[in-house]
Amino acid sequence: MVQQDSDDRKVTTHRLLEMKQSGIKIAALTAYDATMAELLDAAGVDLLLVGDSVAMVMQGLDTTVTVSMETMLYHATLVRRGVSRALVVGDLPFMSYQVNSDEALRNAGRMVKEAGVEAVKLEGGEVIAKTVRRIVDVGIPVMGHLGLTPQSIHKFGTYQVRAREPEEADVLRRDAERLEAAGAFAIVLEKVPHSLAAQVAKDRTVPIIGIGAGSGCDGQILVSHDMLGLYTRFKPRFVRRYGEIAKAMGRAFEDYVHDVRAGEFPNLDESYE
Ligand code: KIV
């Protein structure tokens, strides 16, 4: 039976935990601007992630590694303006939190104070746990990200499924435990076997939000441009397209070009006396 959430109060990290405890699945998507954020919020999406995937779907880059703190702050500010219900989480970009925990704290603080997000996300497990603790201790909620962590793509060398081997699965389970112990309020699990993800969701108290991690997670997240069929350079198997927006936009642009060339736009109703 589908557990519905008819609660239209502002979503908080506490509410997400309640949702897990009541078996209500968490629906999360990415957002990068105010117009899209408004639509996502009105549709009842619980958590909006201002993802560093902005590098790929908006900046036209091949990876997320080069995106800057300033870019993330800019997009997070736009998204925050469009939202009244969903929890807004800002991604900390590569090398904005790895050098030391002072720098991580400063950048997490900028996300909250300058962009107005309510939480930050960072990638990694045990190695980042002390940093997570410090950020949480000053009052900033942190969401973890394990499995395929795109900021480490140059180390992995491929976007293939992670943690298929028992050793890597053990490390992932331990990393999830460490993040929870460090105070993370939720963990994104990307592109790992569904049985492993289901086990982690069962073992952990905090919500496990899957992307390419099967239906046993406490919630799901996708890149909005992927699920809309707006970003079409490639389509991972885990993406379900709920629209073919790139095709619809292409048709609209062609119709416009046709109408301008034919002198059919604008007509009298679209002109002034
Ligand atoms: O940057 C992003 O969009 C993400 C999601 C894929 C979870 O981290």
PDB file of C-alpha atoms and ligand atoms in Angstrom:
ATOM      1  CA  MET A   1       0.000   0.000   0.000  1.00  0.00           C
ATOM      2  CA  VAL A   2       1.312   3.469  -0.888  1.00  0.00           C
ATOM      3  CA  GLN A   3       1.796   5.589   2.221  1.00  0.00           C
ATOM      4  CA  GLN A   4       0.725   9.139   1.282  1.00  0.00           C
ATOM      5  CA  ASP A   5       2.009  12.296   2.886  1.00  0.00           C
ATOM      6  CA  SER A   6      -0.690  14.946   2.948  1.00  0.00           C
ATOM      7  CA  ASP A   7       1.252  17.125   5.379  1.00  0.00           C
ATOM      8  CA  ASP A   8       1.861  20.501   3.731  1.00  0.00           C
ATOM      9  CA  ARG A   9       3.920  21.975   6.567  1.00  0.00           C
ATOM     10  CA  LYS A  10       7.518  22.957   5.846  1.00  0.00           C
ATOM     11  CA  VAL A  11       9.676  19.855   5.506  1.00  0.00           C
ATOM     12  CA  THR A  12      12.433  19.624   8.106  1.00  0.00           C
ATOM     13  CA  THR A  13      15.112  17.042   8.763  1.00  0.00           C
ATOM     14  CA  HIS A  14      12.971  15.900  11.684  1.00  0.00           C
ATOM     15  CA  ARG A  15       9.998  15.397   9.349  1.00  0.00           C
ATOM     16  CA  LEU A  16      12.143  13.246   7.028  1.00  0.00           C
ATOM     17  CA  LEU A  17      13.012  11.007   9.952  1.00  0.00           C
ATOM     18  CA  GLU A  18       9.323  10.742  10.870  1.00  0.00           C
ATOM     19  CA  MET A  19       8.554   9.805   7.266  1.00  0.00           C
ATOM     20  CA  LYS A  20      11.069   6.955   7.425  1.00  0.00           C
ATOM     21  CA  GLN A  21       9.614   5.785  10.727  1.00  0.00           C
ATOM     22  CA  SER A  22       6.066   5.831   9.298  1.00  0.00           C
ATOM     23  CA  GLY A  23       7.076   4.123   6.065  1.00  0.00           C
ATOM     24  CA  ILE A  24       6.302   7.196   3.905  1.00  0.00           C
ATOM     25  CA  LYS A  25       8.748   7.289   1.003  1.00  0.00           C
ATOM     26  CA  ILE A  26      10.671  10.529   0.533  1.00  0.00           C
ATOM     27  CA  ALA A  27      10.507  12.086  -2.943  1.00  0.00           C
ATOM     28  CA  ALA A  28      13.582  14.189  -3.744  1.00  0.00           C
ATOM     29  CA  LEU A  29      14.787  15.862  -6.949  1.00  0.00           C
ATOM     30  CA  THR A  30      17.465  18.350  -7.945  1.00  0.00           C
ATOM     31  CA  ALA A  31      16.820  22.020  -8.718  1.00  0.00           C
ATOM     32  CA  TYR A  32      19.021  24.818  -9.997  1.00  0.00           C
ATOM     33  CA  ASP A  33      16.745  27.846 -10.467  1.00  0.00           C
ATOM     34  CA  ALA A  34      13.686  29.532  -8.962  1.00  0.00           C
ATOM     35  CA  THR A  35      11.176  28.715 -11.718  1.00  0.00           C
ATOM     36  CA  MET A  36      11.867  24.992 -11.605  1.00  0.00           C
ATOM     37  CA  ALA A  37      12.052  25.022  -7.799  1.00  0.00           C
ATOM     38  CA  GLU A  38       8.568  26.558  -7.638  1.00  0.00           C
ATOM     39  CA  LEU A  39       7.149  23.789  -9.857  1.00  0.00           C
ATOM     40  CA  LEU A  40       8.897  21.049  -7.870  1.00  0.00           C
ATOM     41  CA  ASP A  41       7.728  22.501  -4.568  1.00  0.00           C
ATOM     42  CA  ALA A  42       4.131  22.835  -5.760  1.00  0.00           C
ATOM     43  CA  ALA A  43       4.183  19.193  -6.910  1.00  0.00           C
ATOM     44  CA  GLY A  44       4.972  18.057  -3.356  1.00  0.00           C
ATOM     45  CA  VAL A  45       8.635  17.106  -3.719  1.00  0.00           C
ATOM     46  CA  ASP A  46       9.967  16.784  -0.166  1.00  0.00           C
ATOM     47  CA  LEU A  47      13.637  17.608  -0.635  1.00  0.00           C
ATOM     48  CA  LEU A  48      15.270  19.766  -3.294  1.00  0.00           C
ATOM     49  CA  LEU A  49      18.979  19.260  -3.790  1.00  0.00           C
ATOM     50  CA  VAL A  50      20.923  22.048  -5.455  1.00  0.00           C
ATOM     51  CA  GLY A  51      23.258  19.445  -6.888  1.00  0.00           C
ATOM     52  CA  ASP A  52      26.732  19.969  -8.273  1.00  0.00           C
ATOM     53  CA  SER A  53      25.226  18.096 -11.245  1.00  0.00           C
ATOM     54  CA  VAL A  54      24.524  21.706 -12.286  1.00  0.00           C
ATOM     55  CA  ALA A  55      27.957  21.402 -13.925  1.00  0.00           C
ATOM     56  CA  MET A  56      26.657  18.774 -16.334  1.00  0.00           C
ATOM     57  CA  VAL A  57      23.024  19.673 -16.929  1.00  0.00           C
ATOM     58  CA  MET A  58      23.367  23.467 -16.978  1.00  0.00           C
ATOM     59  CA  GLN A  59      27.015  24.331 -17.571  1.00  0.00           C
ATOM     60  CA  GLY A  60      27.583  21.713 -20.289  1.00  0.00           C
ATOM     61  CA  LEU A  61      30.595  20.124 -18.537  1.00  0.00           C
ATOM     62  CA  ASP A  62      31.508  16.424 -18.529  1.00  0.00           C
ATOM     63  CA  THR A  63      32.009  16.020 -14.768  1.00  0.00           C
ATOM     64  CA  THR A  64      31.061  17.774 -11.539  1.00  0.00           C
ATOM     65  CA  VAL A  65      34.624  18.275 -10.329  1.00  0.00           C
ATOM     66  CA  THR A  66      35.255  21.796 -11.618  1.00  0.00           C
ATOM     67  CA  VAL A  67      32.145  23.503 -10.320  1.00  0.00           C
ATOM     68  CA  SER A  68      32.992  26.329  -7.902  1.00  0.00           C
ATOM     69  CA  MET A  69      31.642  27.375  -4.535  1.00  0.00           C
ATOM     70  CA  GLU A  70      30.454  30.655  -6.080  1.00  0.00           C
ATOM     71  CA  THR A  71      28.424  28.783  -8.729  1.00  0.00           C
ATOM     72  CA  MET A  72      26.814  26.583  -6.084  1.00  0.00           C
ATOM     73  CA  LEU A  73      25.961  29.628  -3.956  1.00  0.00           C
ATOM     74  CA  TYR A  74      24.423  31.365  -6.956  1.00  0.00           C
ATOM     75  CA  HIS A  75      22.146  28.435  -7.886  1.00  0.00           C
ATOM     76  CA  ALA A  76      21.243  27.714  -4.266  1.00  0.00           C
ATOM     77  CA  THR A  77      20.136  31.339  -3.855  1.00  0.00           C
ATOM     78  CA  LEU A  78      17.858  31.043  -6.888  1.00  0.00           C
ATOM     79  CA  VAL A  79      16.324  27.763  -5.713  1.00  0.00           C
ATOM     80  CA  ARG A  80      15.690  29.053  -2.192  1.00  0.00           C
ATOM     81  CA  ARG A  81      13.596  31.882  -3.684  1.00  0.00           C
ATOM     82  CA  GLY A  82      11.200  29.433  -5.336  1.00  0.00           C
ATOM     83  CA  VAL A  83      10.516  27.150  -2.369  1.00  0.00           C
ATOM     84  CA  SER A  84       8.142  27.311   0.549  1.00  0.00           C
ATOM     85  CA  ARG A  85       7.618  23.665   1.607  1.00  0.00           C
ATOM     86  CA  ALA A  86      10.510  21.431   0.540  1.00  0.00           C
ATOM     87  CA  LEU A  87      13.764  21.104   2.477  1.00  0.00           C
ATOM     88  CA  VAL A  88      16.504  22.771   0.425  1.00  0.00           C
ATOM     89  CA  VAL A  89      19.929  21.107   0.531  1.00  0.00           C
ATOM     90  CA  GLY A  90      23.009  22.672  -1.055  1.00  0.00           C
ATOM     91  CA  ASP A  91      25.787  20.474  -2.429  1.00  0.00           C
ATOM     92  CA  LEU A  92      29.275  21.407  -1.276  1.00  0.00           C
ATOM     93  CA  PRO A  93      31.474  21.283  -4.399  1.00  0.00           C
ATOM     94  CA  PHE A  94      34.678  19.295  -4.787  1.00  0.00           C
ATOM     95  CA  MET A  95      37.568  20.684  -2.696  1.00  0.00           C
ATOM     96  CA  SER A  96      35.352  23.032  -0.705  1.00  0.00           C
ATOM     97  CA  TYR A  97      35.361  20.662   2.301  1.00  0.00           C
ATOM     98  CA  GLN A  98      38.213  18.155   1.857  1.00  0.00           C
ATOM     99  CA  VAL A  99      41.276  20.290   2.725  1.00  0.00           C
ATOM    100  CA  ASN A 100      40.410  20.747   6.379  1.00  0.00           C
ATOM    101  CA  SER A 101      37.369  20.997   8.596  1.00  0.00           C
ATOM    102  CA  ASP A 102      37.791  24.766   9.176  1.00  0.00           C
ATOM    103  CA  GLU A 103      37.381  25.372   5.466  1.00  0.00           C
ATOM    104  CA  ALA A 104      34.471  22.895   5.316  1.00  0.00           C
ATOM    105  CA  LEU A 105      32.768  24.695   8.178  1.00  0.00           C
ATOM    106  CA  ARG A 106      33.269  28.079   6.539  1.00  0.00           C
ATOM    107  CA  ASN A 107      31.817  26.871   3.224  1.00  0.00           C
ATOM    108  CA  ALA A 108      28.879  25.073   4.842  1.00  0.00           C
ATOM    109  CA  GLY A 109      28.191  28.294   6.729  1.00  0.00           C
ATOM    110  CA  ARG A 110      28.255  30.312   3.493  1.00  0.00           C
ATOM    111  CA  MET A 111      25.686  27.968   1.971  1.00  0.00           C
ATOM    112  CA  VAL A 112      23.334  28.570   4.889  1.00  0.00           C
ATOM    113  CA  LYS A 113      23.982  32.275   5.487  1.00  0.00           C
ATOM    114  CA  GLU A 114      24.451  33.551   1.931  1.00  0.00           C
ATOM    115  CA  ALA A 115      22.190  31.208  -0.056  1.00  0.00           C
ATOM    116  CA  GLY A 116      19.652  30.376   2.654  1.00  0.00           C
ATOM    117  CA  VAL A 117      19.720  26.578   2.292  1.00  0.00           C
ATOM    118  CA  GLU A 118      18.701  24.479   5.272  1.00  0.00           C
ATOM    119  CA  ALA A 119      21.292  21.713   4.961  1.00  0.00           C
ATOM    120  CA  VAL A 120      24.409  20.777   2.997  1.00  0.00           C
ATOM    121  CA  LYS A 121      25.466  17.571   1.261  1.00  0.00           C
ATOM    122  CA  LEU A 122      28.984  16.237   0.933  1.00  0.00           C
ATOM    123  CA  GLU A 123      30.479  13.055  -0.485  1.00  0.00           C
ATOM    124  CA  GLY A 124      32.457  10.402   1.381  1.00  0.00           C
ATOM    125  CA  GLY A 125      32.311   8.205   4.478  1.00  0.00           C
ATOM    126  CA  GLU A 126      34.731   7.622   7.324  1.00  0.00           C
ATOM    127  CA  VAL A 127      37.343  10.071   5.988  1.00  0.00           C
ATOM    128  CA  ILE A 128      34.847  12.892   6.160  1.00  0.00           C
ATOM    129  CA  ALA A 129      33.056  11.864   9.371  1.00  0.00           C
ATOM    130  CA  LYS A 130      34.916  14.291  11.676  1.00  0.00           C
ATOM    131  CA  THR A 131      34.111  17.147   9.315  1.00  0.00           C
ATOM    132  CA  VAL A 132      30.439  16.119   9.293  1.00  0.00           C
ATOM    133  CA  ARG A 133      30.475  16.152  13.112  1.00  0.00           C
ATOM    134  CA  ARG A 134      31.909  19.685  13.206  1.00  0.00           C
ATOM    135  CA  ILE A 135      29.364  21.046  10.734  1.00  0.00           C
ATOM    136  CA  VAL A 136      26.453  19.372  12.531  1.00  0.00           C
ATOM    137  CA  ASP A 137      27.746  20.613  15.893  1.00  0.00           C
ATOM    138  CA  VAL A 138      27.420  24.249  14.825  1.00  0.00           C
ATOM    139  CA  GLY A 139      23.807  23.601  13.794  1.00  0.00           C
ATOM    140  CA  ILE A 140      23.997  22.844  10.074  1.00  0.00           C
ATOM    141  CA  PRO A 141      22.309  19.572   9.036  1.00  0.00           C
ATOM    142  CA  VAL A 142      24.447  17.377   6.776  1.00  0.00           C
ATOM    143  CA  MET A 143      23.370  14.805   4.200  1.00  0.00           C
ATOM    144  CA  GLY A 144      26.005  12.197   3.265  1.00  0.00           C
ATOM    145  CA  HIS A 145      26.594  10.642  -0.162  1.00  0.00           C
ATOM    146  CA  LEU A 146      28.074   7.145  -0.632  1.00  0.00           C
ATOM    147  CA  GLY A 147      28.446   4.586  -3.417  1.00  0.00           C
ATOM    148  CA  LEU A 148      29.170   6.248  -6.731  1.00  0.00           C
ATOM    149  CA  THR A 149      30.461   9.634  -5.623  1.00  0.00           C
ATOM    150  CA  PRO A 150      30.877  11.668  -8.833  1.00  0.00           C
ATOM    151  CA  GLN A 151      33.424  14.065  -7.328  1.00  0.00           C
ATOM    152  CA  SER A 152      35.843  11.082  -7.245  1.00  0.00           C
ATOM    153  CA  ILE A 153      35.272  10.141 -10.872  1.00  0.00           C
ATOM    154  CA  HIS A 154      38.940  10.580 -11.773  1.00  0.00           C
ATOM    155  CA  LYS A 155      39.866   8.056  -9.060  1.00  0.00           C
ATOM    156  CA  PHE A 156      37.149   5.554 -10.080  1.00  0.00           C
ATOM    157  CA  GLY A 157      37.736   6.095 -13.808  1.00  0.00           C
ATOM    158  CA  THR A 158      34.197   4.936 -14.593  1.00  0.00           C
ATOM    159  CA  TYR A 159      30.546   5.566 -13.661  1.00  0.00           C
ATOM    160  CA  GLN A 160      29.885   1.835 -13.155  1.00  0.00           C
ATOM    161  CA  VAL A 161      27.926   0.323 -10.253  1.00  0.00           C
ATOM    162  CA  ARG A 162      29.835   0.507  -6.947  1.00  0.00           C
ATOM    163  CA  ALA A 163      30.130  -1.950  -4.039  1.00  0.00           C
ATOM    164  CA  ARG A 164      29.354  -5.156  -5.961  1.00  0.00           C
ATOM    165  CA  GLU A 165      32.324  -6.843  -4.299  1.00  0.00           C
ATOM    166  CA  PRO A 166      31.880  -7.916  -0.647  1.00  0.00           C
ATOM    167  CA  GLU A 167      34.901  -5.868   0.521  1.00  0.00           C
ATOM    168  CA  GLU A 168      33.585  -2.620  -0.959  1.00  0.00           C
ATOM    169  CA  ALA A 169      30.086  -3.409   0.328  1.00  0.00           C
ATOM    170  CA  ASP A 170      31.532  -3.818   3.848  1.00  0.00           C
ATOM    171  CA  VAL A 171      33.300  -0.459   3.568  1.00  0.00           C
ATOM    172  CA  LEU A 172      30.062   1.174   2.401  1.00  0.00           C
ATOM    173  CA  ARG A 173      28.077  -0.291   5.301  1.00  0.00           C
ATOM    174  CA  ARG A 174      30.713   0.958   7.748  1.00  0.00           C
ATOM    175  CA  ASP A 175      30.807   4.392   6.098  1.00  0.00           C
ATOM    176  CA  ALA A 176      27.018   4.691   6.442  1.00  0.00           C
ATOM    177  CA  GLU A 177      27.304   3.773  10.121  1.00  0.00           C
ATOM    178  CA  ARG A 178      30.058   6.385  10.652  1.00  0.00           C
ATOM    179  CA  LEU A 179      28.070   9.114   8.900  1.00  0.00           C
ATOM    180  CA  GLU A 180      25.036   8.374  11.024  1.00  0.00           C
ATOM    181  CA  ALA A 181      27.179   8.397  14.177  1.00  0.00           C
ATOM    182  CA  ALA A 182      28.674  11.741  13.077  1.00  0.00           C
ATOM    183  CA  GLY A 183      25.167  13.220  12.968  1.00  0.00           C
ATOM    184  CA  ALA A 184      24.214  13.090   9.278  1.00  0.00           C
ATOM    185  CA  PHE A 185      20.417  13.413   8.958  1.00  0.00           C
ATOM    186  CA  ALA A 186      20.203  11.364   5.721  1.00  0.00           C
ATOM    187  CA  ILE A 187      22.479   9.573   3.267  1.00  0.00           C
ATOM    188  CA  VAL A 188      22.289   9.448  -0.522  1.00  0.00           C
ATOM    189  CA  LEU A 189      23.289   6.031  -1.904  1.00  0.00           C
ATOM    190  CA  GLU A 190      24.182   6.201  -5.578  1.00  0.00           C
ATOM    191  CA  LYS A 191      24.401   3.310  -8.036  1.00  0.00           C
ATOM    192  CA  VAL A 192      24.858   0.328  -5.729  1.00  0.00           C
ATOM    193  CA  PRO A 193      23.155  -3.111  -5.819  1.00  0.00           C
ATOM    194  CA  HIS A 194      19.547  -2.892  -4.606  1.00  0.00           C
ATOM    195  CA  SER A 195      19.993  -5.662  -2.017  1.00  0.00           C
ATOM    196  CA  LEU A 196      22.893  -3.791  -0.383  1.00  0.00           C
ATOM    197  CA  ALA A 197      20.954  -0.500  -0.364  1.00  0.00           C
ATOM    198  CA  ALA A 198      17.913  -2.197   1.194  1.00  0.00           C
ATOM    199  CA  GLN A 199      20.137  -3.671   3.896  1.00  0.00           C
ATOM    200  CA  VAL A 200      21.714  -0.285   4.658  1.00  0.00           C
ATOM    201  CA  ALA A 201      18.240   1.317   4.840  1.00  0.00           C
ATOM    202  CA  LYS A 202      17.178  -1.396   7.280  1.00  0.00           C
ATOM    203  CA  ASP A 203      20.304  -1.079   9.427  1.00  0.00           C
ATOM    204  CA  ARG A 204      20.362   2.707   9.646  1.00  0.00           C
ATOM    205  CA  THR A 205      17.994   4.971  11.590  1.00  0.00           C
ATOM    206  CA  VAL A 206      18.404   7.942   9.246  1.00  0.00           C
ATOM    207  CA  PRO A 207      16.683   7.996   5.838  1.00  0.00           C
ATOM    208  CA  ILE A 208      18.605   6.411   2.968  1.00  0.00           C
ATOM    209  CA  ILE A 209      17.802   8.208  -0.289  1.00  0.00           C
ATOM    210  CA  GLY A 210      18.596   6.114  -3.342  1.00  0.00           C
ATOM    211  CA  ILE A 211      19.606   7.017  -6.873  1.00  0.00           C
ATOM    212  CA  GLY A 212      20.133   3.865  -8.871  1.00  0.00           C
ATOM    213  CA  ALA A 213      19.933   1.927  -5.600  1.00  0.00           C
ATOM    214  CA  GLY A 214      16.593   0.146  -5.915  1.00  0.00           C
ATOM    215  CA  SER A 215      13.241   0.403  -4.186  1.00  0.00           C
ATOM    216  CA  GLY A 216      14.363  -0.727  -0.721  1.00  0.00           C
ATOM    217  CA  CYS A 217      15.591   2.787   0.122  1.00  0.00           C
ATOM    218  CA  ASP A 218      13.570   5.192   2.264  1.00  0.00           C
ATOM    219  CA  GLY A 219      13.282   7.636  -0.609  1.00  0.00           C
ATOM    220  CA  GLN A 220      14.456   8.362  -4.130  1.00  0.00           C
ATOM    221  CA  ILE A 221      16.291  11.210  -5.809  1.00  0.00           C
ATOM    222  CA  LEU A 222      16.896  11.888  -9.490  1.00  0.00           C
ATOM    223  CA  VAL A 223      18.421  14.737 -11.435  1.00  0.00           C
ATOM    224  CA  SER A 224      15.356  16.706 -12.602  1.00  0.00           C
ATOM    225  CA  HIS A 225      16.779  17.289 -16.072  1.00  0.00           C
ATOM    226  CA  ASP A 226      17.201  13.501 -16.465  1.00  0.00           C
ATOM    227  CA  MET A 227      13.672  12.556 -15.390  1.00  0.00           C
ATOM    228  CA  LEU A 228      12.194  15.319 -17.543  1.00  0.00           C
ATOM    229  CA  GLY A 229      14.012  14.105 -20.651  1.00  0.00           C
ATOM    230  CA  LEU A 230      15.601  17.549 -20.822  1.00  0.00           C
ATOM    231  CA  TYR A 231      19.211  16.373 -20.500  1.00  0.00           C
ATOM    232  CA  THR A 232      19.697  13.846 -23.282  1.00  0.00           C
ATOM    233  CA  ARG A 233      23.469  13.437 -23.703  1.00  0.00           C
ATOM    234  CA  PHE A 234      23.172  10.080 -21.959  1.00  0.00           C
ATOM    235  CA  LYS A 235      20.585   8.201 -19.902  1.00  0.00           C
ATOM    236  CA  PRO A 236      21.684   5.902 -17.090  1.00  0.00           C
ATOM    237  CA  ARG A 237      19.578   2.739 -16.702  1.00  0.00           C
ATOM    238  CA  PHE A 238      18.253   3.947 -13.335  1.00  0.00           C
ATOM    239  CA  VAL A 239      16.626   7.036 -14.853  1.00  0.00           C
ATOM    240  CA  ARG A 240      12.907   6.847 -15.626  1.00  0.00           C
ATOM    241  CA  ARG A 241      11.816   9.626 -17.955  1.00  0.00           C
ATOM    242  CA  TYR A 242       8.538  11.239 -16.875  1.00  0.00           C
ATOM    243  CA  GLY A 243       8.597  13.613 -19.837  1.00  0.00           C
ATOM    244  CA  GLU A 244      10.233  14.247 -23.173  1.00  0.00           C
ATOM    245  CA  ILE A 245      10.813  17.932 -22.543  1.00  0.00           C
ATOM    246  CA  ALA A 246      13.813  18.314 -24.872  1.00  0.00           C
ATOM    247  CA  LYS A 247      11.659  17.074 -27.758  1.00  0.00           C
ATOM    248  CA  ALA A 248       8.757  19.372 -26.782  1.00  0.00           C
ATOM    249  CA  MET A 249      11.142  22.356 -26.540  1.00  0.00           C
ATOM    250  CA  GLY A 250      12.744  21.505 -29.857  1.00  0.00           C
ATOM    251  CA  ARG A 251       9.308  21.466 -31.525  1.00  0.00           C
ATOM    252  CA  ALA A 252       8.330  24.810 -29.938  1.00  0.00           C
ATOM    253  CA  PHE A 253      11.575  26.469 -31.090  1.00  0.00           C
ATOM    254  CA  GLU A 254      11.123  25.135 -34.648  1.00  0.00           C
ATOM    255  CA  ASP A 255       7.509  26.365 -34.737  1.00  0.00           C
ATOM    256  CA  TYR A 256       8.676  29.808 -33.612  1.00  0.00           C
ATOM    257  CA  VAL A 257      11.382  29.967 -36.298  1.00  0.00           C
ATOM    258  CA  HIS A 258       8.793  28.890 -38.882  1.00  0.00           C
ATOM    259  CA  ASP A 259       6.258  31.530 -37.771  1.00  0.00           C
ATOM    260  CA  VAL A 260       8.826  34.360 -37.726  1.00  0.00           C
ATOM    261  CA  ARG A 261      10.116  33.457 -41.205  1.00  0.00           C
ATOM    262  CA  ALA A 262       6.577  33.152 -42.569  1.00  0.00           C
ATOM    263  CA  GLY A 263       5.568  36.511 -41.071  1.00  0.00           C
ATOM    264  CA  GLU A 264       2.930  34.708 -38.965  1.00  0.00           C
ATOM    265  CA  PHE A 265       4.310  35.941 -35.685  1.00  0.00           C
ATOM    266  CA  PRO A 266       3.307  38.358 -34.283  1.00  0.00           C
ATOM    267  CA  ASN A 267      -0.329  38.718 -35.354  1.00  0.00           C
ATOM    268  CA  LEU A 268      -2.534  41.748 -34.620  1.00  0.00           C
ATOM    269  CA  ASP A 269      -3.613  40.403 -31.203  1.00  0.00           C
ATOM    270  CA  GLU A 270       0.045  40.228 -30.251  1.00  0.00           C
ATOM    271  CA  SER A 271       0.674  43.821 -31.389  1.00  0.00           C
ATOM    272  CA  TYR A 272      -0.309  47.277 -30.031  1.00  0.00           C
ATOM    273  CA  GLU A 273      -2.498  50.032 -31.620  1.00  0.00           C
TER     274      GLU A 273
HETATM  275  O1  KIV B   1      24.664  16.555  -7.739  1.00  0.00           O
HETATM  276  C1  KIV B   1      23.663  15.818  -7.760  1.00  0.00           C
HETATM  277  O2  KIV B   1      22.716  16.021  -8.518  1.00  0.00           O
HETATM  278  C2  KIV B   1      23.635  14.683  -6.848  1.00  0.00           C
HETATM  279  C3  KIV B   1      22.525  13.705  -7.037  1.00  0.00           C
HETATM  280  C4  KIV B   1      22.857  12.823  -8.164  1.00  0.00           C
HETATM  281  C5  KIV B   1      22.237  12.954  -5.802  1.00  0.00           C
HETATM  282  O3  KIV B   1      24.492  14.538  -6.030  1.00  0.00           O
END
